[in-house]
């Protein structure tokens, strides 16, 4: 197309291709490459260790094939390799377009730097996990641990950030089939000490690989259609069967064998019913256009029909990845969550599979436990890491939400940090700034000012310990925090409170060591959110919105402390709930401001929008869409807090912590604000929470009309997770208690779960 002179040889080649294609019945089009003798013959070899190996591994015997046919294939490939002196192209005399997968036919070793070699073409813009990428089980046939480690790390990282289809295929089922076959082989070799154990990182074996395999297992089982197929395609159904089969060899999923075997049998029945169509290739492969291969279609269908459920890998090393104690704990958790909406209708195996997936995330959360917040001796916080992962994994599996594991992991971190910041503000920060909460407000405002926080010249966000310069396109950062801020005691952060920074604009003697500690911790927390790569890639209005909500969230903690102090002056009436005698605002305004902000829901909502968008999704956000999103967020936050309060009325009363039912509106119908009983107030609060839920539903209906369907699907996951916490609070009071707290100290009301 870019040639400056006509090439007669190229014209002759194109005419030849056109004539050959016409003879084969393909008139009017050109294939991406021709001839493709080597390509066609070796493709399944690249993807599944050759056509023969695919069929042999699936249960066929070598005697099922004619020896002459086998020799013909072998001779063809060997001749091509010799002609190319070790390299092959599409046809017998082509040496261009080198494919890494073809090298694996003759050599068990891989080139170094597998990440950059996971490409089909040297000029490819991005790597893939499809054929020729090295993502098949030939990766683990070599003996070099370094090469194996590079490939394994690359594949698990790529899966975590993009678990969708490979760029060469319309279906994710193909690449996941290759990954499962490769990594089951990897685990088996690792368990048999065929690798240098010291060279394999523990997090790869104990977290990344099981996490990927279990996610693939759950998604494959949950996505089967009622007719037994996957995606209503024969070849894709074969991929799914060949994915599930090796997974059943893992000892952790023995409880799934009946259900998984049933999935396989339904898939085989679908293939049997469409046996006559196996060679009618479906257009599922991607090149310049989509295309199909009759040879591949038939080979995979034959393999899927022949494959049998394997024997479980009995290896102490593999079994110990999920020890018996963990299994017992998951059984207890499954019994509890089976009573909590939306899971009562879910089969027990689905709950157990979601909990099994959550186990590796729990271990990873514990490893990050003190990455921002230090351990707090005053707070009871030992068990919440075990439950946060399930709230995300369980809801994701329940809704079948297509979302990347990396996004789920980031939101698990947010959930954990939200618990920890609640505890930190109610203990360390409050103790440090006792009697001078205005100074704490000033410190928080300083974290968001133009001179002390921003997005330029930032270091990697996980390790940031000092505020970075923020331009954000807005003078003085978030500036006036508006109505929500005023309800939290802030009219203008830049003027009302002195900034505490090294003795300037505040304490003339500078910050104390305790002050510096609080500032350092809160700065790391703010930097985690505002300097996250996905946030930095979002449009300026999204970053500004997030900064505003995050600042308001931190300031709401201080307002909550002041409200709890004010509540302490109200009298108790025996078995009746305490009524706040002099509230600073109405219940409705409190619900929309301090109450909602204190839940962390608003800032987490915006952070999540940054994660699920690709930047351009929000560039053209209309005022109506933005308004509806904020409205949905406020209803969601109000509902979250009200369900939280519903489950903790008695405990909050005993500990002097402000609860929704403490407002006079819950007793005003009796004339005497102290007349209503706790049960009566709870019924009123439940009615209000259900009202907020209905309001949220109406707003979501509006958003359905304007938002991208894929984004809306992911937004509903966040709403389901938030609602799950509310349902948990209705079933059981799971608040986090402060050790040895007095009646004048507020309890932390976070998202974490405390089981007693």
XYZ file of C-alpha atoms in Angstrom, residues 25-701:
677
model
C -15.148 -21.416 -2.878
C -13.932 -18.237 -1.135
C -14.654 -15.581 -3.735
C -14.100 -11.885 -3.306
C -11.681 -11.924 -0.374
C -8.073 -12.448 0.600
C -6.730 -14.249 3.686
C -4.245 -12.500 5.965
C -1.492 -14.861 4.855
C -1.111 -17.461 2.127
C 0.032 -20.165 1.920
C -0.358 -21.101 5.553
C 0.671 -24.735 5.524
C 2.940 -24.526 8.564
C 0.560 -22.163 10.295
C -2.454 -24.442 9.896
C -0.562 -27.584 10.812
C 1.257 -26.237 13.869
C -1.428 -23.922 15.271
C -2.946 -26.372 17.693
C 0.587 -27.566 18.461
C 1.353 -24.054 19.582
C -1.891 -23.674 21.481
C -2.292 -27.139 22.941
C 0.985 -28.992 22.396
C 0.052 -30.062 18.846
C -3.082 -31.624 17.394
C -1.868 -35.068 18.323
C -0.858 -34.055 21.815
C -4.206 -32.377 22.343
C -6.054 -35.499 21.408
C -3.692 -37.824 23.262
C -3.938 -35.765 26.437
C -7.715 -35.912 26.162
C -7.844 -39.713 26.221
C -7.097 -40.845 22.692
C -4.477 -43.570 22.227
C -1.702 -43.324 19.663
C -3.077 -46.471 18.051
C -6.214 -44.491 17.171
C -4.232 -42.679 14.469
C -2.703 -44.009 11.283
C 1.088 -44.068 11.619
C 1.504 -42.817 8.043
C -0.599 -39.735 8.791
C 1.404 -38.980 11.913
C 4.671 -39.297 9.994
C 3.343 -36.973 7.273
C 2.627 -34.223 9.789
C 5.945 -34.684 11.536
C 7.876 -34.657 8.242
C 6.075 -31.501 7.122
C 7.003 -29.581 10.291
C 10.588 -30.867 10.362
C 11.087 -29.896 6.712
C 9.781 -26.407 7.351
C 12.107 -25.915 10.302
C 15.140 -27.169 8.346
C 14.356 -24.903 5.401
C 14.156 -21.921 7.694
C 17.236 -22.957 9.659
C 15.299 -23.145 12.892
C 12.621 -20.578 12.126
C 9.335 -20.903 10.274
C 6.747 -18.578 8.833
C 3.296 -19.127 7.416
C 4.279 -21.446 4.575
C 7.079 -23.821 3.629
C 9.477 -21.213 2.211
C 8.545 -18.247 4.386
C 10.977 -17.117 7.090
C 9.348 -13.848 8.072
C 6.732 -13.321 10.792
C 8.602 -15.510 13.250
C 6.323 -17.197 15.756
C 7.708 -18.031 19.144
C 5.302 -20.949 19.457
C 6.867 -22.697 16.454
C 10.208 -22.716 18.254
C 8.696 -24.802 21.015
C 8.129 -27.634 18.526
C 11.833 -28.352 18.291
C 13.287 -26.734 21.406
C 12.255 -27.138 25.040
C 14.027 -23.932 26.036
C 12.606 -20.431 25.958
C 14.371 -17.185 25.132
C 15.018 -14.879 28.058
C 12.669 -11.991 28.813
C 9.383 -13.806 28.218
C 7.326 -10.657 28.648
C 8.663 -9.077 25.493
C 8.578 -12.396 23.617
C 4.885 -13.002 24.322
C 4.065 -11.549 20.917
C 3.110 -13.250 17.672
C 4.891 -10.604 15.616
C 8.029 -8.672 16.426
C 6.190 -5.488 15.423
C 3.113 -6.197 17.542
C 2.026 -3.216 19.620
C 1.046 -5.331 22.614
C 1.591 -8.878 23.860
C -1.135 -11.468 23.968
C -1.915 -14.733 25.716
C -3.088 -16.572 22.629
C -1.287 -18.935 20.257
C 2.342 -18.210 19.673
C 2.611 -16.122 22.828
C 4.237 -18.779 24.987
C 1.131 -18.878 27.168
C 0.574 -22.590 26.595
C 1.908 -25.478 28.639
C 5.108 -25.574 26.547
C 6.187 -22.695 28.777
C 6.791 -25.181 31.585
C 8.462 -27.951 29.579
C 11.903 -26.373 29.843
C 14.182 -26.616 32.793
C 15.245 -22.983 33.227
C 13.475 -21.646 36.314
C 14.281 -18.054 35.385
C 12.498 -18.362 32.059
C 9.541 -20.130 33.643
C 9.297 -17.496 36.352
C 9.337 -14.641 33.835
C 6.563 -16.188 31.786
C 4.461 -17.128 34.816
C 4.772 -13.636 36.287
C 3.907 -12.010 32.976
C 0.829 -14.178 32.445
C -0.583 -13.748 35.962
C -0.014 -9.986 35.843
C -1.663 -9.699 32.436
C -4.630 -11.741 33.643
C -5.005 -9.557 36.737
C -5.166 -6.355 34.718
C -7.205 -7.710 31.802
C -9.081 -10.965 32.270
C -11.068 -10.504 29.050
C -10.546 -12.006 25.580
C -7.104 -12.241 24.019
C -6.513 -9.919 21.080
C -6.465 -12.869 18.645
C -9.769 -14.375 19.749
C -13.314 -13.184 20.301
C -13.734 -15.382 23.377
C -11.879 -15.296 26.689
C -12.440 -19.038 26.957
C -9.522 -19.778 24.619
C -6.816 -17.945 26.539
C -8.136 -19.172 29.898
C -7.977 -22.759 28.607
C -4.302 -22.284 27.770
C -3.583 -20.648 31.126
C -5.265 -23.423 33.103
C -3.419 -26.178 31.261
C -0.101 -24.391 31.715
C -0.465 -23.522 35.392
C -1.871 -26.867 36.520
C 1.274 -28.355 34.979
C 3.307 -25.653 36.766
C 1.820 -26.518 40.167
C 2.357 -30.211 39.620
C 6.027 -29.713 38.749
C 6.445 -27.353 41.702
C 4.867 -29.879 44.085
C 7.212 -32.589 42.788
C 10.256 -30.369 43.474
C 11.176 -30.172 39.800
C 11.862 -26.452 40.260
C 14.319 -24.690 42.495
C 11.797 -23.869 45.226
C 13.871 -20.981 46.537
C 13.726 -19.278 43.137
C 9.911 -19.303 42.945
C 8.331 -16.422 44.926
C 5.826 -17.619 47.503
C 3.271 -15.005 46.540
C 3.274 -16.371 42.972
C 2.567 -19.937 44.075
C 0.347 -19.288 47.086
C -1.591 -16.248 45.870
C -1.306 -15.299 42.202
C -1.647 -18.738 40.605
C -4.463 -20.113 42.852
C -6.280 -16.783 42.575
C -6.171 -16.934 38.779
C -7.160 -20.614 38.537
C -10.070 -20.274 40.966
C -11.354 -17.137 39.250
C -11.281 -18.939 35.896
C -13.062 -21.918 37.457
C -15.824 -19.752 38.942
C -16.328 -17.705 35.792
C -16.394 -20.786 33.567
C -18.966 -22.610 35.689
C -21.150 -19.536 36.162
C -21.212 -18.630 32.468
C -22.564 -21.917 31.094
C -25.865 -21.467 29.275
C -29.004 -23.481 29.949
C -28.500 -25.538 26.784
C -25.098 -26.704 28.068
C -23.041 -24.488 25.774
C -20.723 -21.589 26.367
C -21.527 -18.544 24.232
C -23.742 -20.814 22.079
C -20.641 -21.868 20.106
C -19.323 -25.370 19.592
C -15.603 -24.617 19.608
C -15.919 -22.296 22.625
C -17.853 -25.015 24.455
C -14.960 -27.379 23.773
C -12.530 -24.821 25.230
C -14.621 -24.601 28.409
C -14.723 -28.381 28.849
C -10.944 -28.563 28.362
C -10.618 -25.762 30.940
C -12.703 -27.384 33.655
C -11.183 -30.848 33.354
C -7.612 -30.116 34.529
C -8.934 -27.832 37.290
C -10.709 -30.799 38.845
C -7.320 -32.394 39.517
C -6.655 -29.757 42.210
C -7.387 -31.027 45.741
C -8.883 -27.712 46.910
C -11.940 -28.129 44.680
C -12.966 -31.691 45.578
C -16.232 -30.298 46.970
C -17.018 -29.037 43.463
C -16.584 -32.319 41.598
C -20.307 -33.214 41.371
C -21.336 -29.787 40.075
C -18.301 -29.339 37.822
C -18.673 -32.813 36.357
C -22.304 -32.009 35.633
C -21.186 -28.870 33.771
C -18.810 -30.945 31.670
C -21.477 -33.545 30.858
C -23.960 -30.838 29.815
C -21.283 -29.349 27.564
C -20.559 -32.737 25.987
C -24.267 -33.285 25.386
C -24.403 -29.969 23.545
C -21.433 -30.986 21.371
C -22.956 -34.376 20.659
C -26.187 -32.739 19.548
C -24.182 -30.621 17.095
C -21.686 -33.265 15.971
C -22.515 -32.814 12.272
C -21.519 -29.145 12.518
C -18.053 -29.612 14.017
C -16.286 -28.871 10.733
C -18.468 -25.818 10.081
C -15.986 -23.476 11.681
C -17.405 -20.535 13.626
C -15.798 -17.138 13.016
C -14.140 -16.665 16.372
C -10.490 -16.024 15.477
C -9.240 -12.504 14.859
C -6.743 -11.341 12.256
C -7.460 -8.605 9.731
C -10.992 -9.993 9.895
C -12.649 -12.686 11.969
C -12.343 -16.195 10.606
C -12.701 -19.840 11.528
C -10.704 -23.039 11.072
C -12.504 -26.346 10.376
C -9.413 -28.292 11.487
C -9.210 -26.511 14.833
C -12.936 -26.774 15.417
C -12.991 -30.500 14.866
C -9.815 -31.136 16.860
C -11.053 -29.280 19.930
C -14.507 -30.852 19.752
C -12.956 -34.344 19.492
C -10.676 -33.624 22.453
C -13.534 -32.256 24.568
C -15.720 -35.296 23.885
C -12.947 -37.741 24.756
C -11.577 -36.058 27.890
C -12.368 -37.597 31.280
C -12.335 -36.186 34.795
C -8.757 -36.602 36.066
C -7.536 -38.069 39.304
C -6.961 -35.518 42.039
C -3.358 -34.430 42.496
C -2.575 -35.727 45.975
C 0.329 -33.578 47.021
C 0.960 -32.345 50.537
C 2.447 -29.126 49.171
C -0.603 -28.357 47.051
C -3.056 -29.390 49.776
C -1.296 -27.160 52.306
C -1.990 -24.110 50.152
C -5.519 -24.257 51.614
C -5.121 -26.039 54.976
C -7.906 -27.875 56.774
C -8.278 -25.099 59.361
C -9.044 -22.625 56.592
C -11.580 -25.012 55.092
C -13.418 -25.291 58.422
C -13.480 -21.508 58.752
C -14.930 -21.183 55.250
C -17.647 -23.670 56.173
C -18.733 -21.494 59.109
C -18.677 -18.371 56.968
C -20.733 -20.099 54.280
C -23.363 -21.007 56.888
C -23.619 -17.378 57.969
C -23.668 -15.766 54.521
C -26.284 -18.264 53.347
C -28.698 -16.312 55.583
C -27.750 -12.869 54.253
C -29.245 -11.390 51.060
C -28.510 -11.834 48.229
C -27.110 -15.303 48.978
C -29.991 -17.357 50.486
C -30.963 -18.555 47.000
C -27.383 -19.341 45.957
C -26.243 -22.994 45.876
C -23.864 -23.858 48.688
C -21.063 -24.771 46.255
C -21.141 -21.259 44.790
C -20.711 -19.731 48.227
C -17.876 -22.105 49.040
C -16.141 -21.387 45.749
C -16.394 -17.634 46.327
C -15.012 -18.074 49.841
C -12.162 -20.212 48.496
C -11.264 -17.462 46.043
C -11.404 -14.945 48.878
C -8.884 -16.879 50.972
C -5.854 -15.854 48.915
C -6.978 -12.232 48.960
C -7.292 -12.377 52.752
C -3.672 -13.450 53.043
C -2.613 -10.622 50.739
C -4.628 -8.074 52.752
C -2.887 -9.144 55.927
C 0.451 -8.570 54.205
C -0.649 -4.982 53.420
C -2.199 -4.465 56.815
C 0.307 -1.901 58.040
C 1.297 -0.386 54.710
C -0.363 2.912 55.707
C -1.801 2.713 59.210
C 0.191 1.468 62.203
C -1.204 -1.195 64.535
C -3.586 0.222 67.126
C -3.554 -1.461 70.509
C -6.784 0.309 71.469
C -8.850 -1.228 68.678
C -10.095 -4.752 68.143
C -9.348 -5.399 64.477
C -8.164 -8.955 64.003
C -10.827 -10.521 61.788
C -11.995 -8.038 59.215
C -9.403 -9.039 56.581
C -11.061 -12.449 56.292
C -14.423 -10.985 55.341
C -13.675 -7.983 53.135
C -12.571 -10.149 50.163
C -15.786 -12.164 50.186
C -17.977 -9.065 50.035
C -16.375 -8.293 46.674
C -15.789 -11.811 45.332
C -19.168 -13.111 46.478
C -21.092 -10.217 44.936
C -19.015 -10.385 41.755
C -19.804 -14.089 41.360
C -23.455 -13.529 42.246
C -23.886 -10.829 39.584
C -21.385 -12.376 37.132
C -19.785 -8.950 36.798
C -16.958 -8.762 34.240
C -14.387 -6.867 36.260
C -10.620 -7.242 36.490
C -9.043 -8.844 39.565
C -6.818 -5.758 39.898
C -9.877 -3.546 40.310
C -11.321 -5.900 42.927
C -8.024 -5.913 44.793
C -7.846 -2.109 44.838
C -11.356 -1.906 46.281
C -10.493 -4.507 48.919
C -7.620 -2.273 49.949
C -9.997 0.695 50.081
C -12.376 -1.283 52.315
C -9.528 -2.195 54.658
C -8.118 1.335 54.732
C -11.589 2.722 55.441
C -11.801 0.566 58.534
C -8.307 1.569 59.577
C -8.757 5.301 59.056
C -11.916 5.166 61.201
C -9.950 3.463 63.953
C -6.984 5.821 63.552
C -9.111 8.959 63.692
C -11.021 7.718 66.757
C -7.855 6.748 68.628
C -4.486 8.207 67.668
C -5.722 11.400 66.013
C -8.324 12.141 68.674
C -5.909 11.477 71.523
C -3.228 13.606 69.903
C -5.566 16.542 69.238
C -7.677 16.306 72.385
C -8.959 19.775 73.210
C -7.789 21.223 69.863
C -9.848 19.548 67.164
C -9.735 22.751 65.114
C -6.015 22.165 64.678
C -6.768 18.675 63.356
C -9.201 20.211 60.873
C -6.464 22.598 59.805
C -4.049 19.729 59.259
C -6.571 17.885 57.088
C -7.325 20.996 55.046
C -3.593 21.477 54.574
C -3.299 18.043 52.969
C -5.561 19.247 50.172
C -4.225 22.773 49.652
C -2.484 23.768 46.434
C 0.862 24.175 48.171
C 0.923 20.792 49.835
C -0.910 18.171 47.786
C -1.137 17.355 44.123
C -0.483 15.210 41.110
C 2.697 16.588 39.607
C 6.161 15.221 40.325
C 4.723 12.465 42.468
C 6.526 9.319 43.497
C 4.914 5.902 43.333
C 1.739 6.239 45.350
C 2.222 3.196 47.561
C 5.393 4.635 49.037
C 4.412 8.300 49.253
C 4.867 9.688 52.745
C 4.748 13.428 52.188
C 2.208 15.575 50.380
C 2.906 16.274 46.736
C 2.110 19.414 44.788
C -1.454 19.495 43.466
C -2.513 21.632 40.553
C -5.746 19.814 39.676
C -6.817 22.817 37.617
C -8.459 24.347 40.667
C -7.139 27.225 42.718
C -6.340 26.194 46.294
C -7.170 22.537 45.667
C -10.752 21.721 46.555
C -11.315 25.153 48.055
C -14.714 25.777 49.611
C -16.184 22.421 50.504
C -19.746 23.633 50.094
C -22.911 22.520 51.861
C -21.546 19.166 52.881
C -18.473 20.822 54.310
C -20.420 23.405 56.273
C -22.456 20.646 57.869
C -19.144 19.113 58.901
C -18.085 22.350 60.560
C -16.099 23.723 57.611
C -16.934 26.936 55.759
C -13.594 27.491 54.062
C -10.595 25.305 54.734
C -8.152 27.889 53.481
C -9.160 30.681 55.848
C -10.892 29.280 58.924
C -8.146 27.035 60.253
C -4.445 27.578 60.597
C -2.219 25.314 58.522
C 0.234 23.304 60.554
C 3.454 23.007 58.567
C 6.852 23.324 60.189
C 5.894 26.250 62.380
C 4.264 28.310 59.639
C 0.683 29.628 59.720
C -0.108 27.868 62.953
C 1.886 26.656 65.915
C 4.870 28.935 66.187
C 6.820 26.161 67.859
C 6.103 23.707 65.009
C 4.440 20.300 65.164
C 4.987 17.858 67.994
C 6.217 14.360 67.277
C 2.671 13.057 67.712
C 1.349 15.717 65.348
C 3.948 14.740 62.770
C 2.959 11.102 63.136
C -0.714 11.877 62.490
C 0.191 14.072 59.540
C 2.449 11.420 58.011
C -0.158 8.663 58.286
C -3.012 10.759 56.892
C -0.786 11.979 54.065
C -0.033 8.391 53.025
C -3.739 7.612 53.096
C -4.609 10.645 50.963
C -1.793 9.878 48.536
C -2.982 6.293 48.111
C -6.275 7.570 46.710
C -5.279 10.729 44.855
C -2.064 9.370 43.342
C -3.419 6.014 42.258
C -2.503 5.497 38.564
C -6.149 5.116 37.563
C -7.017 8.361 39.323
C -4.138 10.184 37.664
C -5.417 8.948 34.295
C -8.912 10.330 34.989
C -10.088 13.757 33.797
C -9.482 16.764 36.061
C -13.163 17.047 37.121
C -13.079 13.451 38.388
C -9.873 14.077 40.339
C -11.334 17.249 41.820
C -14.523 15.420 42.785
C -12.523 12.659 44.488
C -10.340 15.151 46.379
C -13.442 16.978 47.594
C -15.145 13.810 48.844
C -11.978 12.491 50.478
C -11.407 15.728 52.382
C -15.049 15.814 53.460
C -14.766 12.210 54.654
C -11.849 12.996 56.950
C -13.478 16.159 58.280
C -16.692 14.240 58.977
C -14.813 12.190 61.570
C -14.090 15.326 63.554
C -17.697 16.482 63.340
C -18.781 13.020 64.478
C -16.481 13.289 67.507
C -18.040 16.642 68.406
C -21.554 15.244 67.970
C -20.775 12.310 70.269
C -19.472 14.726 72.893
C -22.709 16.718 72.601
C -24.804 13.568 72.878
C -23.154 12.754 76.204
C -25.065 15.647 77.806
C -28.414 14.074 76.861
C -30.098 11.970 79.537
C -30.816 8.277 79.211
C -34.301 6.938 79.834
C -33.726 3.406 81.009
C -34.717 0.922 78.324
C -35.506 3.724 75.893
C -32.960 5.044 73.402
C -31.105 8.231 74.236
C -32.578 11.260 72.491
C -30.176 14.002 71.427
C -31.620 16.967 73.300
C -29.879 19.725 71.322
C -28.963 18.464 67.851
C -27.089 20.953 65.678
C -29.196 20.056 62.630
C -32.182 17.997 61.515
C -32.003 14.257 60.959
C -32.524 14.684 57.206
C -29.650 17.153 56.832
C -27.409 15.012 59.035
C -28.168 11.962 56.881
C -27.230 13.861 53.719
C -24.003 15.312 55.163
C -22.035 14.149 58.198
C -23.756 10.771 58.426
C -23.217 9.914 54.765
C -19.700 11.348 54.589
C -18.615 9.458 57.696
C -19.448 6.119 56.039
C -16.649 6.621 53.450
C -19.181 5.706 50.764
C -19.023 9.001 48.780
C -15.251 9.108 48.312
C -15.068 5.330 47.713
C -17.829 5.731 45.114
C -15.814 8.282 43.121
C -12.591 6.290 43.518
C -14.390 3.254 42.094
C -15.625 5.303 39.120
C -11.995 6.160 38.380
C -11.042 2.477 38.513
C -13.749 1.212 36.171
C -13.428 4.038 33.653
C -10.667 4.421 31.113
C -10.485 8.185 31.364
C -12.391 8.853 28.167
C -15.577 7.405 29.711
C -15.908 10.495 31.876
C -14.592 13.163 29.483
C -18.009 13.978 28.094
C -20.075 13.481 31.244
C -23.243 15.565 31.008
C -24.508 17.604 33.941
C -27.503 15.281 34.172
C -25.329 12.169 34.430
C -23.014 13.770 36.997
C -26.000 14.965 39.047
C -27.624 11.532 38.927
C -24.375 9.833 39.968
C -24.017 12.115 42.978
C -27.668 11.599 43.864
C -27.234 7.826 43.669
C -24.134 8.077 45.825
C -25.948 10.061 48.530
C -28.869 7.628 48.659
C -26.420 4.719 48.815
C -24.431 6.331 51.644
C -27.580 7.155 53.602
C -28.886 3.611 53.214
C -25.501 2.210 54.262
C -25.410 4.279 57.463
C -29.024 3.558 58.366
C -28.628 -0.200 58.058
C -25.412 0.120 60.067
C -27.233 2.009 62.820
C -30.128 -0.427 62.711
C -27.884 -3.251 63.852
C -25.993 -1.293 66.489
C -28.687 0.673 68.393
C -28.147 -1.065 71.714
C -24.368 -1.029 71.541
C -24.254 2.606 70.475
C -26.460 3.547 73.409
C -24.224 1.715 75.872
C -21.089 3.332 74.448
C -22.416 6.863 73.951
C -22.022 6.750 70.181
C -24.347 8.841 68.023
C -26.952 6.737 66.218
C -29.717 7.757 63.834
C -32.403 6.902 66.396
C -30.961 9.483 68.800
C -32.553 12.284 66.768
C -35.794 13.789 68.146
C -37.633 13.046 64.871
C -37.879 9.397 65.908
C -40.031 10.356 68.914
C -41.770 13.521 67.693
C -45.034 11.692 66.876
C -45.429 10.951 70.590
C -45.054 14.555 71.640
C -42.597 13.488 74.338
C -39.220 12.853 72.680
C -38.302 10.303 75.352
C -41.474 8.244 74.987
C -40.550 5.930 72.111
C -38.970 2.543 72.826
C -35.858 1.250 71.081
C -37.906 -1.251 69.054
C -40.239 1.486 67.876
C -37.325 3.643 66.801
C -35.713 0.716 65.006
C -38.904 0.171 63.033
C -38.895 3.818 62.034
C -35.257 3.657 60.985
C -35.894 0.533 58.921
C -38.731 2.316 57.110
C -36.435 5.240 56.289
C -33.682 2.893 55.062
C -36.149 1.122 52.778
C -37.271 4.519 51.474
C -33.655 5.389 50.617
C -33.339 2.022 48.860
C -36.376 2.807 46.687
C -34.979 6.241 45.878
C -31.686 4.650 44.856
C -33.519 2.243 42.568
C -35.252 5.114 40.782
C -31.970 6.973 40.255
C -30.322 3.856 38.877
C -33.195 3.560 36.427
